[in-house]
Coordinates of C-alpha atoms in Angstrom, one line a residue:
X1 CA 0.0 0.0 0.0
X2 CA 2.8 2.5 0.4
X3 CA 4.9 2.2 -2.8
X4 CA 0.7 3.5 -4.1
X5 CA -0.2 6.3 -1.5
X6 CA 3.3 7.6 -2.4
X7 CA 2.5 7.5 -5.9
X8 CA -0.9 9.2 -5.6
X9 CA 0.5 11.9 -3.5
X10 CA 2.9 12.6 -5.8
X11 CA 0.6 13.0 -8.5
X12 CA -1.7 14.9 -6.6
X13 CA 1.0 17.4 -6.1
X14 CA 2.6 17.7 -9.3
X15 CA -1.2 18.2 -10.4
X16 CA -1.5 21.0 -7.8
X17 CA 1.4 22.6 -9.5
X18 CA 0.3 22.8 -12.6
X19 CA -2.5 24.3 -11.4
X20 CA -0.5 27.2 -9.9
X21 CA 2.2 27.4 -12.6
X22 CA 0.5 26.8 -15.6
X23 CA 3.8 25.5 -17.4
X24 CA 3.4 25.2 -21.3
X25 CA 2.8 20.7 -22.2
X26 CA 6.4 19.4 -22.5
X27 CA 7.9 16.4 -21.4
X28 CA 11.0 17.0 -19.5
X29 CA 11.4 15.2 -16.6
X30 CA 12.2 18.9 -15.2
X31 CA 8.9 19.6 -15.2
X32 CA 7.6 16.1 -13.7
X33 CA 9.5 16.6 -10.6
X34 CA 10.2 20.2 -10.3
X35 CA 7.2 22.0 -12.3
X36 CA 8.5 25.6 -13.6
X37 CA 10.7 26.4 -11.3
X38 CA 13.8 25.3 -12.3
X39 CA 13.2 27.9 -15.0
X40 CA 13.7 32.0 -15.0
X41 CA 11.3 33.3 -13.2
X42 CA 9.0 35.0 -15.0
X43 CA 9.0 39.0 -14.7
X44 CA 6.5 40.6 -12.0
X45 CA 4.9 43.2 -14.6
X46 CA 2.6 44.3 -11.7
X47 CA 5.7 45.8 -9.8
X48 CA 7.8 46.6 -13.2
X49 CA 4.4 49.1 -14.3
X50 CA 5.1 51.1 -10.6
X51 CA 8.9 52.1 -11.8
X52 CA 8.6 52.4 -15.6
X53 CA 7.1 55.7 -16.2
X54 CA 9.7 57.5 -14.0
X55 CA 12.5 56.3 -16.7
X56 CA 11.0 56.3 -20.0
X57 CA 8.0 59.0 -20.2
X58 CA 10.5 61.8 -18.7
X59 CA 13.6 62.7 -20.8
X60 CA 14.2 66.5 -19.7
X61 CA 18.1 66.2 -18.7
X62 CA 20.1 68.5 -20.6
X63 CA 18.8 68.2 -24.1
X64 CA 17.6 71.3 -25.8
X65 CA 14.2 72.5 -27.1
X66 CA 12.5 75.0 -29.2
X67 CA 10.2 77.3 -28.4
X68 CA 7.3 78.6 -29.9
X69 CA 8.4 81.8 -31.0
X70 CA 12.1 80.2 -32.6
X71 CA 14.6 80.6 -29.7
X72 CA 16.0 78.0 -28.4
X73 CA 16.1 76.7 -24.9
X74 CA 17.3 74.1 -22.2
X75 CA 14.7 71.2 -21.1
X76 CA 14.2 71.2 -17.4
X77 CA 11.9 71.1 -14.9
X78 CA 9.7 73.8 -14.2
X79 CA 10.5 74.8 -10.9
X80 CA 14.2 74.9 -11.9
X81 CA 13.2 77.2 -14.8
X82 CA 11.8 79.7 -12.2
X83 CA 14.8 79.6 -10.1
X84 CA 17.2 79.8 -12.5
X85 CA 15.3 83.0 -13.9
X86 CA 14.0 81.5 -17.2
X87 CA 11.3 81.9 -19.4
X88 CA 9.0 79.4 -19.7
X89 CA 8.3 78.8 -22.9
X90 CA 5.8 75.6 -23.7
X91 CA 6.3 72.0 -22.7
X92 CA 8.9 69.5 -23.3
X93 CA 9.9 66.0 -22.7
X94 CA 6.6 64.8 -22.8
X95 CA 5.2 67.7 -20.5
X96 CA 7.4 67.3 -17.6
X97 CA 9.1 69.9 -18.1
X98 CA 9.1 72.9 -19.7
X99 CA 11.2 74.6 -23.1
X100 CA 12.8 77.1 -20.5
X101 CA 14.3 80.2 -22.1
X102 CA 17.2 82.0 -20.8
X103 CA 17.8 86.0 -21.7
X104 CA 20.2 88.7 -20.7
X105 CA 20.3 92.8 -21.5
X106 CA 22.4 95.4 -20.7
X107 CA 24.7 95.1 -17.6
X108 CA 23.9 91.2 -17.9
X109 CA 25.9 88.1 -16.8
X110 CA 25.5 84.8 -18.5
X111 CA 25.8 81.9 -16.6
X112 CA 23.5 79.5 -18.4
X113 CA 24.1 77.7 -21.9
X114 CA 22.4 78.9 -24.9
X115 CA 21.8 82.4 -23.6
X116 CA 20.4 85.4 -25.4
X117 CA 21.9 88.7 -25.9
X118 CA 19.0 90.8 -26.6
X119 CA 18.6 94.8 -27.0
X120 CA 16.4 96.6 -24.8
X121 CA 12.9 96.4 -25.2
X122 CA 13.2 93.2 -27.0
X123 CA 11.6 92.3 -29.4
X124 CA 10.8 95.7 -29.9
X125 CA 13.7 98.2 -31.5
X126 CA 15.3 99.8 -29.6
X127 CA 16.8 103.6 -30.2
X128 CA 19.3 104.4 -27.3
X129 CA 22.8 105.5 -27.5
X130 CA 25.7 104.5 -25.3
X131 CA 26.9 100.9 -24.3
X132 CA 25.3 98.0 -23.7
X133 CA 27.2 94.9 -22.7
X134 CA 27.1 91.5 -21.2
X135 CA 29.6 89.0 -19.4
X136 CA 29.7 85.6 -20.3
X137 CA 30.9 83.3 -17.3
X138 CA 32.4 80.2 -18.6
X139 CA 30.0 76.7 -17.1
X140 CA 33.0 75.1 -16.7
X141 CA 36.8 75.3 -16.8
X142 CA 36.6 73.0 -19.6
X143 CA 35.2 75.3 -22.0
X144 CA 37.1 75.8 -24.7
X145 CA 35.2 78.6 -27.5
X146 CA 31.6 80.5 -27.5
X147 CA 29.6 80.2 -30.5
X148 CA 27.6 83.6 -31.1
X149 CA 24.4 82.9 -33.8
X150 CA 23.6 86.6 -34.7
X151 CA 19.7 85.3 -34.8
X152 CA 18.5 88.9 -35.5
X153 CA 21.2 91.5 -35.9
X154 CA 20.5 94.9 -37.3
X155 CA 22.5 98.3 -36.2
X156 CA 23.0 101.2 -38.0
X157 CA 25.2 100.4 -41.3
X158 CA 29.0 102.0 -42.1
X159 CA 29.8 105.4 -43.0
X160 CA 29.3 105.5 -47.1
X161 CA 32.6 107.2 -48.0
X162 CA 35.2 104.6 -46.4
X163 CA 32.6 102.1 -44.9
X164 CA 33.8 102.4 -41.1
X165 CA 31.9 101.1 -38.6
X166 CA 31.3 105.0 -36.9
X167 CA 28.0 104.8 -35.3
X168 CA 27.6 101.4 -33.7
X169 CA 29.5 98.6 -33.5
X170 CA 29.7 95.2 -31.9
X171 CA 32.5 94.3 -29.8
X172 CA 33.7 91.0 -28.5
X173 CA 36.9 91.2 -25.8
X174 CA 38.4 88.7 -23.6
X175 CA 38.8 86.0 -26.2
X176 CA 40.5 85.7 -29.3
X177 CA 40.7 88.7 -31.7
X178 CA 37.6 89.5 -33.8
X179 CA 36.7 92.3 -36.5
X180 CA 34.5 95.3 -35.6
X181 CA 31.2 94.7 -37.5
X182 CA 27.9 97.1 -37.8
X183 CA 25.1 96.9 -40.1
X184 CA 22.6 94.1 -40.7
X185 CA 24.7 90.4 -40.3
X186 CA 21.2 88.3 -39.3
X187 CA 22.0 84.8 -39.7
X188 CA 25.8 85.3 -39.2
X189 CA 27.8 83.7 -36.5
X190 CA 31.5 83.3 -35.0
X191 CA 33.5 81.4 -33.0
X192 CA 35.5 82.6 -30.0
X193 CA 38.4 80.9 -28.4
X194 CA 37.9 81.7 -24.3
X195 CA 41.1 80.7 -23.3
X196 CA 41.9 77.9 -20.7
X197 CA 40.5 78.1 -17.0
X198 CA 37.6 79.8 -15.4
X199 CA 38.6 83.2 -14.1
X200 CA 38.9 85.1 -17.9
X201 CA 35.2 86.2 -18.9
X202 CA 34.3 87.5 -22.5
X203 CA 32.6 91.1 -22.9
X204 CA 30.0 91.1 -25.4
X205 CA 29.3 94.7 -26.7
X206 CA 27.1 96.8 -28.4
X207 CA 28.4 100.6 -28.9
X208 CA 25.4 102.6 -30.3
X209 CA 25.0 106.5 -31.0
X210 CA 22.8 108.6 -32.5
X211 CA 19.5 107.6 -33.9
X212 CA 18.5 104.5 -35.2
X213 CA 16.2 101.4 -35.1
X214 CA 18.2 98.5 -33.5
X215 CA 17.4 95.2 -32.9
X216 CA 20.0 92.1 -31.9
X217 CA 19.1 88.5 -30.2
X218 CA 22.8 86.8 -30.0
X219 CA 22.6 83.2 -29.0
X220 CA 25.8 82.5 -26.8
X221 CA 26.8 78.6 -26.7
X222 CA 29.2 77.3 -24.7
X223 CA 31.6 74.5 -26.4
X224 CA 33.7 71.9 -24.3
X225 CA 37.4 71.4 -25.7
X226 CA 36.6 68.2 -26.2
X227 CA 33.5 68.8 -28.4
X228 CA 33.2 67.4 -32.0
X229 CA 31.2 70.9 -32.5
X230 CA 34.3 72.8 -31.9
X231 CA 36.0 74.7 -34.7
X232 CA 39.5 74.6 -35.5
X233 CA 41.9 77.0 -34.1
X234 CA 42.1 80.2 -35.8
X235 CA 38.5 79.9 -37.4
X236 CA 36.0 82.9 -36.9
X237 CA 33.4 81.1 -39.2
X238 CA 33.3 77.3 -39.1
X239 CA 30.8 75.4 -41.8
X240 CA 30.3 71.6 -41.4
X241 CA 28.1 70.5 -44.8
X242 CA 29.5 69.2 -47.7
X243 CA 27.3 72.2 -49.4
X244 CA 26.7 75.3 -48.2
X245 CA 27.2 79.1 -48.2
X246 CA 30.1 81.9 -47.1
X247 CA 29.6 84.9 -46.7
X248 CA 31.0 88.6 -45.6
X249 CA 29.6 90.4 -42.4
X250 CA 26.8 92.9 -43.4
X251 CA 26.8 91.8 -47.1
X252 CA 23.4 92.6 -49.4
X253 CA 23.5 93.1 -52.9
X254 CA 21.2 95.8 -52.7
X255 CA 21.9 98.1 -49.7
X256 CA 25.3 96.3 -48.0
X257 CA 28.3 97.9 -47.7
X258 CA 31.7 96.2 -47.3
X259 CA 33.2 96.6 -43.8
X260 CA 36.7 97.9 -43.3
X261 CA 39.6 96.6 -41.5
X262 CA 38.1 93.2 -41.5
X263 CA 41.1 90.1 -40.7
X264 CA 39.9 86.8 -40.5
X265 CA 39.4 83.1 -41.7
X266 CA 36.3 81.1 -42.9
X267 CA 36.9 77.3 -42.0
X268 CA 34.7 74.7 -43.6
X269 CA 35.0 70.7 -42.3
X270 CA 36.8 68.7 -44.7
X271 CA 33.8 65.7 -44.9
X272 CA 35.5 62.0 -45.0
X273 CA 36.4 60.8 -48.9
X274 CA 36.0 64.6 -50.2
X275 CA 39.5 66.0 -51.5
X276 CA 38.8 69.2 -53.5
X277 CA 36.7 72.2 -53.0
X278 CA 34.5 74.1 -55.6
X279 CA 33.3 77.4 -55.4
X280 CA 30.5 80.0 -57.4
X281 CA 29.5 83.7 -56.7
X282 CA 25.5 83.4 -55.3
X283 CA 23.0 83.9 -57.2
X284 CA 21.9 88.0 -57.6
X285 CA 18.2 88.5 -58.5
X286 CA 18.0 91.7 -57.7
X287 CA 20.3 93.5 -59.8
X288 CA 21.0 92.9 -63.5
X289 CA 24.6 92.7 -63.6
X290 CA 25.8 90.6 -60.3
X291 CA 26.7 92.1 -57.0
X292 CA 27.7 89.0 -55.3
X293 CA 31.3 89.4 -55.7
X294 CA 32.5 93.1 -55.2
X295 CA 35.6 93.8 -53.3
X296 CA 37.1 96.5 -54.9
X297 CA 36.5 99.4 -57.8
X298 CA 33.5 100.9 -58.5
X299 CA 30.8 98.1 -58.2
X300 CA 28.8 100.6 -59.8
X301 CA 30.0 99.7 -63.5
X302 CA 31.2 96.3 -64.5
X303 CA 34.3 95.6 -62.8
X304 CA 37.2 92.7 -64.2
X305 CA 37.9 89.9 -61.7
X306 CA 41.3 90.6 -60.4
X307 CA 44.2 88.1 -59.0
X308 CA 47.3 88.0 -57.2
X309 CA 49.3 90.0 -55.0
X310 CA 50.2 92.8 -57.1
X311 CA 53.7 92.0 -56.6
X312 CA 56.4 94.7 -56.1
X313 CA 53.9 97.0 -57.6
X314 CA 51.5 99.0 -55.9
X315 CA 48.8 99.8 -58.3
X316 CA 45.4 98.3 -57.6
X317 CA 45.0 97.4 -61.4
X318 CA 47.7 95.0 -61.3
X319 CA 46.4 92.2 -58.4
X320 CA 45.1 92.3 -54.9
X321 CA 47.1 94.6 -52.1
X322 CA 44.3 96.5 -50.4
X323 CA 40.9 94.1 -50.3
X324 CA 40.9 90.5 -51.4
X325 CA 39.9 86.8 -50.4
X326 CA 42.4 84.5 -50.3
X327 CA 41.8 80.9 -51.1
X328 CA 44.5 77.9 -51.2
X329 CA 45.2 77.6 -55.1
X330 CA 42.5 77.6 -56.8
X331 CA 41.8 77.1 -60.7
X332 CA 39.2 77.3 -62.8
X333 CA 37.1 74.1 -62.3
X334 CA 36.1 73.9 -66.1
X335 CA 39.7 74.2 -68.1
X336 CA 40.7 70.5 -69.3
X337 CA 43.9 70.6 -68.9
X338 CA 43.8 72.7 -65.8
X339 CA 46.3 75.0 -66.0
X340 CA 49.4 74.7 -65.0
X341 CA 49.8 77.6 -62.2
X342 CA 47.3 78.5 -59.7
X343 CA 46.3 81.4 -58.0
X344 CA 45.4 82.4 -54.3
X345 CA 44.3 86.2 -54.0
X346 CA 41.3 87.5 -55.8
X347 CA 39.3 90.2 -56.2
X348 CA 37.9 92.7 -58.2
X349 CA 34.1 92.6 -59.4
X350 CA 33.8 89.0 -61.1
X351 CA 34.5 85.8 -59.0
X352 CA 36.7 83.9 -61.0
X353 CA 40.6 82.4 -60.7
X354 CA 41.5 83.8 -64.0
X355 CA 41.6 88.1 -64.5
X356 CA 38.6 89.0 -66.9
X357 CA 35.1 89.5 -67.2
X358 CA 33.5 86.1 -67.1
X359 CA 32.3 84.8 -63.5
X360 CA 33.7 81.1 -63.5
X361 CA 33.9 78.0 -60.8
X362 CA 36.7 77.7 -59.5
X363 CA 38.2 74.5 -57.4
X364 CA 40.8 74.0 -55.2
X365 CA 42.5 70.6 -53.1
X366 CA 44.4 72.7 -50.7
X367 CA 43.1 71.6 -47.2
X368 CA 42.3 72.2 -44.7
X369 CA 39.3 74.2 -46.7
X370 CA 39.5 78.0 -45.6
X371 CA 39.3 81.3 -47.2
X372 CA 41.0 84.3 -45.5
X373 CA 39.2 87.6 -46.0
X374 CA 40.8 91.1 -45.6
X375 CA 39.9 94.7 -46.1
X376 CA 42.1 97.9 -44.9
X377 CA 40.7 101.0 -43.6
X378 CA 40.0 103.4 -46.8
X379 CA 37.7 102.9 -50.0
X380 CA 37.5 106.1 -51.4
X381 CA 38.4 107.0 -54.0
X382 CA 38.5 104.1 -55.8
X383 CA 36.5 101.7 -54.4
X384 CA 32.8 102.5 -54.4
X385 CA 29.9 100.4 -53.3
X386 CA 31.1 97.5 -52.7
X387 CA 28.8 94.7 -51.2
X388 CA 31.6 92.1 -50.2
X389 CA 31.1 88.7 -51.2
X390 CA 28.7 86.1 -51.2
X391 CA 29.9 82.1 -52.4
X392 CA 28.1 79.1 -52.6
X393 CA 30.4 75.9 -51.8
X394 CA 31.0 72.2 -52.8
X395 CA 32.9 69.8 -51.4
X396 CA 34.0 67.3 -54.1
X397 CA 35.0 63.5 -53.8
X398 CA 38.2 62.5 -54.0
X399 CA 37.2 60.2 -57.1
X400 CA 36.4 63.5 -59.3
X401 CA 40.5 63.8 -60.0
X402 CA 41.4 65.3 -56.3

């Protein structure tokens, strides 16, 4: 009788855990004697669903947002927001937390990332006179450059005769040497180098006089020195496309004038398998004869491209020695055979890499890709209306004969 009450009570329990387990039919001898728990438990949703949402429904670390109205703006909490003297500005990260906006005015000090620089009264104009400036204090000693987007930047122009920036100007100290620039540069930006350590702030300024309707929102980012978005040394401009578009500070081919006494380099990413460079003068539609390439002479009549350094001469007729772009050897892109000499200074009133009247593409495989732009302090008499330059880029394979 015993080898039987054994066997039934066995079976009676093995039935009873099959009742509680529900294992799927199999027959491993696992399952005979142990049921299902010889295998991985199986996960308890009931407490999983009490944790989940704290992890996955609220992603309002550091990343950025946009607001409504275009700026941009950290992601954080809304009580942090307040404290930090933000602007709310519409929800993020799934609505908890809000797109908070951080702006600073006259006598200002910046201490968050992605700060505006705004005139007073913003967004209205403003019309004062005097100086309005702002400190930026670096986040972190390991912050290498600022990157100033010139979001909406409009102060009174140049003078007309020598295009001197004599009424207003913006001036950047503290970091690494920048031009003077006035006039209308919206959609412009520039890179500062902020040195190394904590204790040397950068002075953002705006110098205004007289009468005029100004408006400026300058978007001040901070950049790590490790960063991939950081721009190589030396670089006031820095493009990262393989296509794109350069051009000068306060340039319009309808009303811009070129700005004097203007030293500095335009760096472009060279992309991964691209070897060359090609460049063209923008488009112009709003003048019959292009404007988008006027450095020197009187951009008022047709004006010959012109190259080189001039030499031991000094004659502006003969090359480049008072206003000119420089770019590493370039060629025109459609002579086949190219020819055999290159050229690095141009200017003139036709973008090309030969002197004459025809506007050409030109093409260079000197890298890294940068153009070097300067301008002295005088344009009259000789050089009238000029707008500056305007060039639309392409980076070329290095299949295409780079």
């Amino acid at each position: 009788m015993l080898p039987m009450q054994l066997t039934v009570a066995f079976s009676l329990l093995v039935l009873a855990t099959c009742k509680v387990h529900k294992p799927a039919p199999t027959n491993s001898w696992r399952d005979m004697l142990f049921g299902s728990k010889w295998l991985t438990p199986a996960p308890r949703w009931r407490e999983s669903k009490s944790v989940l949402p704290i992890f996955a429904l609220v992603p309002i670390g550091p990343g950025s947002c946009s607001a409504p109205s275009g700026e941009q703006g950290n992601c954080i909490p809304s009580k942090d927001c307040v404290l930090r003297n933000g602007i709310p500005a519409g929800p993020c990260g799934g609505g908890y937390g809000v797109c908070c906006i951080f702006l600073q005015t006259c006598g200002g000090v910046i201490r968050e990332n992605s700060t505006y620089f705004v005139n007073p009264n913003h967004p209205d104009v403003y019309d004062g006179t005097g100086s309005c400036q702002v400190t930026v204090q670096k986040l972190h000693p390991d912050i290498c450059q600022l990157r100033l987007d010139l979001d909406m930047f409009s102060i009174a122009p140049p003078e007309a005769a020598n295009h001197l920036c004599n009424q207003d100007q913006l001036l950047i100290s503290g970091g690494s040497p920048t031009p003077t620039i006035c006039g209308s540069s919206t959609g412009d930006h520039m890179y500062i180098d902020a040195g190394l350590g904590q204790s040397n702030p950068i002075v953002l300024s705006v110098i205004t006089s007289a009468s005029f309707p100004r408006l400026w929102r300058i978007r001040v980012t901070q950049i790590h020195c490790g960063s991939i978005s950081r721009a190589d040394q030396g670089c006031l401009q820095y493009y990262t496309a393989i296509s794109g578009r350069v051009r000068s500070f306060n340039y319009n081919t309808v009303g811009g004038r070129q700005l004097s006494n203007q030293d500095y380099s335009i760096c472009i990413r060279n992309e991964r398998n691209f070897c060359g460079i090609q460049y063209n003068a923008c488009p112009d539609l709003e003048n019959n004869r292009s404007r988008s390439f006027t450095l020197t002479g009187n951009s008022n009549n047709p004006v010959p491209t012109m190259v080189g350094g001039g030499g031991s001469q000094v004659s502006t007729i003969s090359g480049c020695v008072s206003d000119w772009l420089l770019i590493g050897c370039i060629r025109s892109a459609d002579r086949i055979p190219p020819l055999p000499g290159c050229e690095d200074r141009v200017c003139g009133g036709t973008f090309s890499a030969e002197a004459g009247m025809l506007a050409k593409t030109v093409q260079s495989s000197v890298r890294p890709f940068r153009l070097y732009f300067h301008t002295d302090g005088v344009e009259a008499p000789n050089d009238i209306d000029n707008r500056g330059f305007c060039l639309d880029y392409v980076q070329q394979p290095c299949t295409n004969g780079f």
